[in-house]
Tab-separated table of C-alpha atoms in Angstrom:
chain	number	residue	atom	x	y	z
A	1	THR	CA	0.285	-14.794	5.678
A	2	ALA	CA	3.910	-15.884	6.380
A	3	VAL	CA	5.054	-18.607	8.812
A	4	TRP	CA	8.412	-17.735	10.457
A	5	ALA	CA	10.782	-20.435	11.565
A	6	ALA	CA	13.799	-20.162	13.514
A	7	SER	CA	17.095	-20.368	11.667
A	8	SER	CA	18.028	-23.796	12.796
A	9	LYS	CA	14.734	-25.046	10.900
A	10	ARG	CA	15.385	-23.357	7.788
A	11	THR	CA	16.905	-26.465	5.747
A	12	ALA	CA	14.155	-28.576	6.981
A	13	LEU	CA	11.510	-26.177	5.819
A	14	SER	CA	12.867	-25.695	2.516
A	15	HIS	CA	13.327	-29.419	1.837
A	16	ALA	CA	9.601	-29.972	3.072
A	17	LEU	CA	7.961	-27.572	0.903
A	18	ALA	CA	10.154	-27.977	-2.248
A	19	PRO	CA	7.758	-30.576	-3.758
A	20	LEU	CA	4.906	-27.631	-3.687
A	21	ALA	CA	7.360	-25.152	-5.360
A	22	ARG	CA	8.161	-27.769	-7.961
A	23	ALA	CA	4.518	-28.414	-8.608
A	24	ALA	CA	4.082	-24.702	-9.202
A	25	ARG	CA	7.234	-24.190	-11.289
A	26	LEU	CA	8.539	-21.656	-8.972
A	27	PRO	CA	12.506	-21.911	-8.402
A	28	VAL	CA	13.262	-22.232	-4.825
A	29	ARG	CA	16.259	-20.591	-3.312
A	30	GLN	CA	18.108	-23.174	-1.250
A	31	PRO	CA	19.446	-22.038	2.208
A	32	ALA	CA	23.183	-21.573	2.319
A	33	HIS	CA	24.975	-23.689	4.926
A	34	ARG	CA	26.927	-20.388	5.987
A	35	GLU	CA	25.370	-17.018	5.774
A	36	SER	CA	27.425	-14.160	4.324
A	37	GLU	CA	27.785	-10.988	6.695
A	38	ALA	CA	25.522	-9.243	4.364
A	39	HIS	CA	22.485	-11.567	5.074
A	40	ARG	CA	22.966	-11.563	8.650
A	41	ALA	CA	22.602	-7.770	8.667
A	42	VAL	CA	19.300	-7.805	6.867
A	43	PRO	CA	16.231	-9.539	6.906
A	44	VAL	CA	16.567	-12.930	5.463
A	45	ILE	CA	13.661	-14.968	4.277
A	46	ALA	CA	15.142	-18.562	3.626
A	47	ALA	CA	13.682	-20.322	0.571
A	48	ALA	CA	10.580	-22.151	0.520
A	49	SER	CA	8.159	-20.924	-1.932
A	50	ALA	CA	4.919	-22.270	-3.294
A	51	ARG	CA	2.224	-20.813	-5.511
A	52	VAL	CA	-0.986	-20.789	-3.554
A	53	ILE	CA	-4.324	-19.061	-3.209
A	54	VAL	CA	-4.162	-16.313	-0.299
A	55	GLY	CA	-7.085	-14.128	-0.319
A	56	GLY	CA	-8.118	-15.091	-3.578
A	57	MET	CA	-4.833	-13.778	-5.131
A	58	ARG	CA	-2.070	-15.983	-6.415
A	59	VAL	CA	1.099	-15.172	-4.096
A	60	ALA	CA	4.128	-16.793	-3.102
A	61	LEU	CA	3.796	-18.174	0.242
A	62	LEU	CA	7.232	-17.518	1.866
A	63	LEU	CA	8.376	-19.634	4.842
A	64	GLY	CA	11.835	-19.362	6.539
A	65	SER	CA	14.008	-17.556	8.808
A	66	LEU	CA	13.005	-13.816	9.032
A	67	ALA	CA	14.986	-11.145	11.110
A	68	THR	CA	12.145	-9.098	11.965
A	69	ALA	CA	13.884	-6.140	13.847
A	70	ALA	CA	14.761	-4.076	10.873
A	71	TRP	CA	11.392	-4.254	9.023
A	72	ALA	CA	9.356	-3.609	12.111
A	73	SER	CA	10.987	-0.401	12.714
A	74	ARG	CA	8.796	2.865	12.738
A	75	SER	CA	10.759	4.193	9.314
A	76	GLU	CA	9.902	0.809	7.562
A	77	THR	CA	6.191	0.937	8.793
A	78	SER	CA	6.130	4.643	7.655
A	79	LYS	CA	7.401	3.896	4.340
A	80	SER	CA	4.649	0.904	3.898
A	81	ASP	CA	2.037	3.236	4.820
A	82	CYS	CA	3.353	5.591	2.492
A	83	GLU	CA	3.271	3.132	-0.345
A	84	LEU	CA	-0.130	1.630	0.511
A	85	ASN	CA	-1.739	5.284	0.826
A	86	TYR	CA	-0.239	6.077	-2.674
A	87	TRP	CA	-1.951	2.919	-4.124
A	88	ARG	CA	-5.144	3.162	-2.394
A	89	LYS	CA	-5.500	6.889	-3.466
A	90	ALA	CA	-4.703	5.735	-6.921
A	91	ARG	CA	-7.248	3.222	-6.878
A	92	GLY	CA	-9.914	5.353	-5.545
A	93	GLY	CA	-9.170	7.883	-8.350
A	94	GLU	CA	-9.587	5.509	-11.015
A	95	ASP	CA	-12.941	4.183	-9.430
A	96	SER	CA	-14.328	7.800	-9.013
A	97	ASN	CA	-13.127	8.501	-12.656
A	98	ASN	CA	-14.945	5.556	-14.039
A	99	ALA	CA	-18.143	6.492	-12.124
A	100	ARG	CA	-18.086	9.994	-13.414
A	101	LEU	CA	-17.705	8.836	-16.958
A	102	GLY	CA	-20.394	6.175	-16.663
A	103	ARG	CA	-17.865	3.333	-16.979
A	104	ASN	CA	-18.125	-0.022	-15.646
A	105	GLN	CA	-15.898	-0.542	-12.563
A	106	THR	CA	-12.847	-2.863	-13.191
A	107	VAL	CA	-11.569	-5.345	-10.890
A	108	SER	CA	-7.763	-4.560	-11.876
A	109	MET	CA	-6.320	-1.133	-11.933
A	110	TRP	CA	-5.393	0.252	-15.263
A	111	ASN	CA	-2.219	-1.349	-16.612
A	112	GLY	CA	-2.472	-0.646	-20.239
A	113	TRP	CA	0.681	1.481	-20.644
A	114	TYR	CA	3.195	-1.229	-19.439
A	115	LYS	CA	3.640	-2.918	-22.994
A	116	ARG	CA	4.866	0.409	-24.231
A	117	LEU	CA	6.981	1.113	-21.187
A	118	PHE	CA	8.654	-2.353	-21.622
A	119	THR	CA	8.994	-2.076	-25.389
A	120	ALA	CA	9.469	1.556	-26.543
A	121	LEU	CA	11.347	2.836	-23.448
A	122	PHE	CA	14.038	0.263	-24.090
A	123	ASP	CA	13.904	0.100	-27.984
A	124	LEU	CA	12.784	-3.434	-27.861
A	125	ASP	CA	10.198	-5.280	-29.652
A	126	LEU	CA	7.575	-7.666	-27.877
A	127	ALA	CA	9.325	-10.526	-29.383
A	128	PHE	CA	12.329	-10.063	-27.148
A	129	TYR	CA	10.254	-11.451	-24.211
A	130	ASN	CA	9.274	-14.577	-26.300
A	131	ASP	CA	9.499	-17.717	-23.938
A	132	LYS	CA	11.619	-15.751	-21.278
A	133	LYS	CA	11.131	-15.884	-17.501
A	134	VAL	CA	10.605	-12.247	-16.298
A	135	LEU	CA	10.948	-10.909	-12.926
A	136	ASP	CA	9.604	-7.111	-12.050
A	137	ILE	CA	10.775	-5.664	-8.816
A	138	GLY	CA	8.641	-3.457	-7.008
A	139	CYS	CA	5.722	-3.730	-9.466
A	140	GLY	CA	2.973	-2.568	-7.331
A	141	PRO	CA	-0.641	-3.851	-7.770
A	142	ARG	CA	-1.550	-2.853	-11.394
A	143	GLY	CA	-0.238	-6.061	-12.999
A	144	SER	CA	2.947	-4.705	-14.792
A	145	LEU	CA	3.457	-8.076	-16.715
A	146	GLU	CA	0.077	-8.863	-17.547
A	147	PHE	CA	0.719	-7.787	-21.120
A	148	LEU	CA	3.104	-10.792	-21.278
A	149	ALA	CA	0.573	-13.474	-20.700
A	150	GLY	CA	0.937	-15.948	-23.619
A	151	VAL	CA	4.310	-14.543	-24.640
A	152	ALA	CA	6.675	-14.880	-21.705
A	153	ARG	CA	7.290	-18.451	-20.183
A	154	ALA	CA	6.833	-16.894	-16.647
A	155	THR	CA	5.952	-13.680	-15.063
A	156	VAL	CA	6.736	-12.971	-11.686
A	157	CYS	CA	6.516	-9.838	-9.250
A	158	VAL	CA	8.615	-9.273	-6.053
A	159	ASP	CA	7.032	-6.547	-3.770
A	160	PRO	CA	7.166	-6.600	-0.070
A	161	LEU	CA	3.526	-5.319	-0.058
A	162	ALA	CA	2.274	-8.131	-2.320
A	163	LEU	CA	-0.026	-9.487	0.265
A	164	ASN	CA	-1.855	-6.164	0.468
A	165	TYR	CA	-2.523	-5.949	-3.321
A	166	SER	CA	-5.152	-8.322	-3.454
A	167	ALA	CA	-7.902	-5.656	-2.143
A	168	LEU	CA	-6.505	-3.517	-5.006
A	169	GLY	CA	-7.599	-6.110	-7.682
A	170	ALA	CA	-4.152	-8.009	-7.957
A	171	TRP	CA	-5.984	-11.286	-7.256
A	172	SER	CA	-7.354	-11.113	-11.011
A	173	HIS	CA	-3.887	-11.288	-12.567
A	174	SER	CA	-2.107	-14.136	-14.113
A	175	MET	CA	1.363	-13.229	-13.103
A	176	VAL	CA	2.694	-14.595	-9.683
A	177	TYR	CA	3.214	-11.962	-6.721
A	178	VAL	CA	6.186	-12.751	-4.306
A	179	GLY	CA	5.766	-10.927	-0.964
A	180	ALA	CA	9.587	-10.055	-0.077
A	181	PRO	CA	12.125	-7.161	-0.231
A	182	ALA	CA	14.146	-6.842	-3.372
A	183	GLU	CA	17.275	-6.830	-1.179
A	184	VAL	CA	16.465	-10.544	-0.333
A	185	VAL	CA	14.596	-12.365	-2.885
A	186	PRO	CA	13.511	-16.133	-1.797
A	187	LEU	CA	13.983	-17.523	-5.385
A	188	ALA	CA	16.808	-19.522	-6.867
A	189	SER	CA	19.906	-18.196	-8.587
A	190	SER	CA	19.977	-17.902	-12.343
A	191	SER	CA	16.318	-18.129	-12.396
A	192	PHE	CA	15.461	-15.479	-14.958
A	193	ASP	CA	16.344	-14.209	-18.310
A	194	VAL	CA	15.018	-10.754	-17.621
A	195	VAL	CA	14.785	-8.690	-14.323
A	196	SER	CA	13.264	-5.244	-14.354
A	197	SER	CA	12.867	-2.099	-12.297
A	198	LEU	CA	10.721	0.557	-13.541
A	199	ASN	CA	10.762	3.657	-11.138
A	200	SER	CA	11.277	1.419	-8.136
A	201	ILE	CA	14.838	1.159	-7.348
A	202	ASP	CA	14.812	4.314	-5.433
A	203	HIS	CA	12.055	2.898	-3.229
A	204	VAL	CA	14.513	0.316	-1.656
A	205	GLU	CA	17.079	0.781	1.279
A	206	SER	CA	20.022	-0.406	-0.432
A	207	HIS	CA	20.920	-0.237	-4.161
A	208	ALA	CA	24.072	-2.414	-3.793
A	209	ARG	CA	22.014	-5.314	-2.142
A	210	VAL	CA	19.533	-5.138	-4.913
A	211	LEU	CA	21.827	-5.070	-7.632
A	212	ALA	CA	23.676	-8.141	-6.185
A	213	GLU	CA	20.346	-9.848	-5.893
A	214	VAL	CA	19.529	-9.014	-9.564
A	215	ALA	CA	22.737	-10.370	-10.543
A	216	ARG	CA	22.233	-13.518	-8.611
A	217	LEU	CA	18.747	-14.097	-10.084
A	218	LEU	CA	19.733	-13.515	-13.779
A	219	ARG	CA	21.133	-16.218	-15.835
A	220	PRO	CA	24.407	-15.505	-17.571
A	221	GLY	CA	23.693	-13.092	-20.475
A	222	GLY	CA	20.460	-12.336	-18.931
A	223	MET	CA	19.254	-8.738	-18.900
A	224	PHE	CA	18.331	-6.158	-16.162
A	225	LEU	CA	15.950	-3.164	-17.448
A	226	LEU	CA	16.031	-0.186	-15.395
A	227	TYR	CA	14.075	3.109	-15.612
A	228	THR	CA	14.600	5.445	-12.840
A	229	HIS	CA	14.768	9.091	-11.840
A	230	VAL	CA	18.128	10.651	-10.936
A	231	GLY	CA	19.157	13.172	-8.138
A	232	LEU	CA	15.753	13.421	-6.373
A	233	PRO	CA	16.190	13.846	-2.507
A	234	PRO	CA	14.985	10.895	-0.358
A	235	THR	CA	11.144	10.832	0.723
A	236	PRO	CA	9.358	8.515	2.998
A	237	CYS	CA	8.171	6.402	-0.094
A	238	GLU	CA	11.536	6.560	-1.869
A	239	PRO	CA	14.276	6.535	0.758
A	240	SER	CA	17.141	6.458	-1.398
A	241	SER	CA	18.590	8.596	-4.275
A	242	VAL	CA	20.045	7.390	-7.509
A	243	ARG	CA	22.997	9.356	-8.575
A	244	ALA	CA	24.408	9.777	-12.295
A	245	GLY	CA	27.088	7.229	-12.899
A	246	PHE	CA	24.756	4.500	-11.523
A	247	GLU	CA	26.457	2.017	-14.278
A	248	SER	CA	29.466	1.930	-12.201
A	249	ASP	CA	27.337	0.444	-9.254
A	250	ALA	CA	25.880	-2.053	-11.372
A	251	ALA	CA	29.439	-3.251	-12.901
A	252	ASN	CA	30.262	-3.758	-9.157
A	253	ALA	CA	27.712	-6.295	-8.921
A	254	GLY	CA	28.619	-8.069	-12.371
A	255	LEU	CA	26.144	-6.192	-14.559
A	256	ARG	CA	27.713	-4.749	-17.746
A	257	ALA	CA	26.186	-1.774	-19.085
A	258	HIS	CA	24.616	-2.835	-22.501
A	259	SER	CA	23.062	0.569	-23.033
A	260	VAL	CA	22.691	3.534	-20.755
A	261	ARG	CA	20.926	6.953	-21.630
A	262	TYR	CA	20.366	9.948	-19.452
A	263	TYR	CA	17.758	12.580	-20.162
A	264	VAL	CA	17.116	15.815	-18.431
A	265	THR	CA	13.542	17.216	-18.486
A	266	ASN	CA	10.802	19.145	-16.709
A	267	GLU	CA	8.903	17.192	-14.195
A	268	THR	CA	5.954	16.166	-16.463
A	269	GLY	CA	8.517	14.996	-19.081
A	270	ALA	CA	10.059	12.708	-16.744
A	271	ASN	CA	6.809	10.628	-16.792
A	272	PRO	CA	8.162	7.675	-18.656
A	273	SER	CA	5.180	7.864	-21.087
A	274	HIS	CA	5.745	11.212	-21.756
A	275	LEU	CA	9.537	10.772	-22.024
A	276	ILE	CA	8.975	7.995	-24.656
A	277	LYS	CA	7.039	10.394	-26.821
A	278	ALA	CA	9.795	13.312	-26.277
A	279	ILE	CA	12.482	10.814	-27.476
A	280	SER	CA	10.556	9.612	-30.421
A	281	THR	CA	9.866	13.272	-31.555
A	282	GLY	CA	13.244	14.473	-30.943
A	283	ALA	CA	12.162	16.914	-28.168
A	284	ALA	CA	14.511	14.980	-25.563
A	285	ALA	CA	17.927	14.129	-26.400
A	286	PRO	CA	20.411	12.056	-24.359
A	287	VAL	CA	22.789	13.986	-22.106
A	288	SER	CA	26.019	12.925	-20.328
A	289	ALA	CA	26.042	11.761	-16.795
A	290	ALA	CA	28.146	15.048	-16.010
A	291	ASP	CA	25.308	17.092	-17.362
A	292	VAL	CA	22.882	15.364	-15.039
A	293	GLU	CA	25.362	16.036	-12.060
A	294	ARG	CA	25.778	19.624	-13.070
A	295	LEU	CA	22.079	20.274	-12.878
A	296	VAL	CA	21.616	18.796	-9.479
A	297	SER	CA	24.775	20.701	-8.383
A	298	ILE	CA	23.135	24.168	-8.983
A	299	PRO	CA	22.744	25.901	-5.634
A	300	ASN	CA	19.099	26.685	-5.897
A	301	PHE	CA	18.189	23.379	-7.036
A	302	LYS	CA	20.280	21.904	-3.950
A	303	HIS	CA	18.355	24.093	-1.685
A	304	ALA	CA	15.052	22.936	-3.301
A	305	GLN	CA	16.208	19.325	-2.281
A	306	ALA	CA	17.169	20.490	1.255
A	307	VAL	CA	13.790	21.855	2.007
A	308	GLY	CA	11.889	18.846	0.353
A	309	HIS	CA	10.693	20.362	-2.798
A	310	ARG	CA	9.878	17.215	-5.119
A	311	LYS	CA	7.169	18.523	-7.335
A	312	GLY	CA	6.337	21.996	-8.948
A	313	ASN	CA	8.986	24.721	-8.923
A	314	ASP	CA	12.521	24.891	-7.314
A	315	ALA	CA	13.215	27.342	-4.403
A	316	MET	CA	13.655	30.398	-6.995
A	317	GLY	CA	9.979	29.519	-8.560
A	318	ARG	CA	11.403	28.074	-11.803
A	319	PRO	CA	10.275	24.680	-13.351
A	320	ARG	CA	11.999	21.699	-11.841
A	321	ARG	CA	14.212	19.762	-14.132
A	322	ILE	CA	14.718	16.031	-13.423
A	323	GLY	CA	17.215	13.522	-14.520
A	324	SER	CA	15.956	10.146	-15.984
A	325	LEU	CA	18.210	6.928	-16.491
A	326	ILE	CA	17.191	4.242	-18.941
A	327	GLY	CA	19.533	1.533	-18.809
A	328	MET	CA	19.879	-2.228	-19.973
A	329	PHE	CA	22.520	-4.238	-18.129
A	330	GLU	CA	23.705	-7.729	-18.976
A	331	LYS	CA	24.893	-10.210	-16.523
A	332	LYS	CA	28.409	-11.043	-17.295
A	333	ILE	CA	28.862	-14.599	-18.558
């Protein structure tokens, strides 16, 4: 549930609800007196944020001004349906598998792999997250940061579909869900030590806006952790394509590349769990951004993109090869 207020009421709402946010220890993004051109052009949820119970799930209740037209378009509705259908199918598959194996049905979807993804994928120890405030972008309903309970100081997810995730078991998680697009996050600047995006940045409409928000939300010296596929064509669920050389886009947003590695694997190997194993055994070695660009420039591969082949073989029947990017980017001090 969201309460939408006219732009003229934004400041009043923010001040009125700030005590709720302070009580919940969630940072509140204060409304700017003059909006930038970029924020006029996209949906703006001006900041009032409170940790509340909605449908049994802890979420952030967002109040403020919202330019609804862009998000009410058919394309956005189609994207939301695509995302929700994916998660509902995944949940149904897990339930069916549990029933087939005689296991008890679980409230939450399985999230056991996230600890490994957030550590081994970036060559980090769990201690890296000690007492840190962590924000995960586009986390989905599994509870991506549940492994940090008792480790991190705060764990927050921002996802435009957060309010739909209660029905998928997210109400059982200790992390806080914020229902908002990654391009405009209604939380205060310099609020987080770590911001992460694991296979989600190609689900947004604008990389530049997301990177600008990441830089705003990170404290100076904070770290942005990124895992994404590279060079895949857009789809309804993933409307933007990440290109090799992404670190230059991050630099433009004020994020310095701490470590950036590209890999090229078959489609199965591009799964992050499989990629971790391939890296640890030496089966996958880093390649240059130019190598990735050469791969996606092969005519047959380009044709496969044009006709929408995302899985299986390319247009010539050869196994698909996919680029992956694992990066850590530090907010410039």
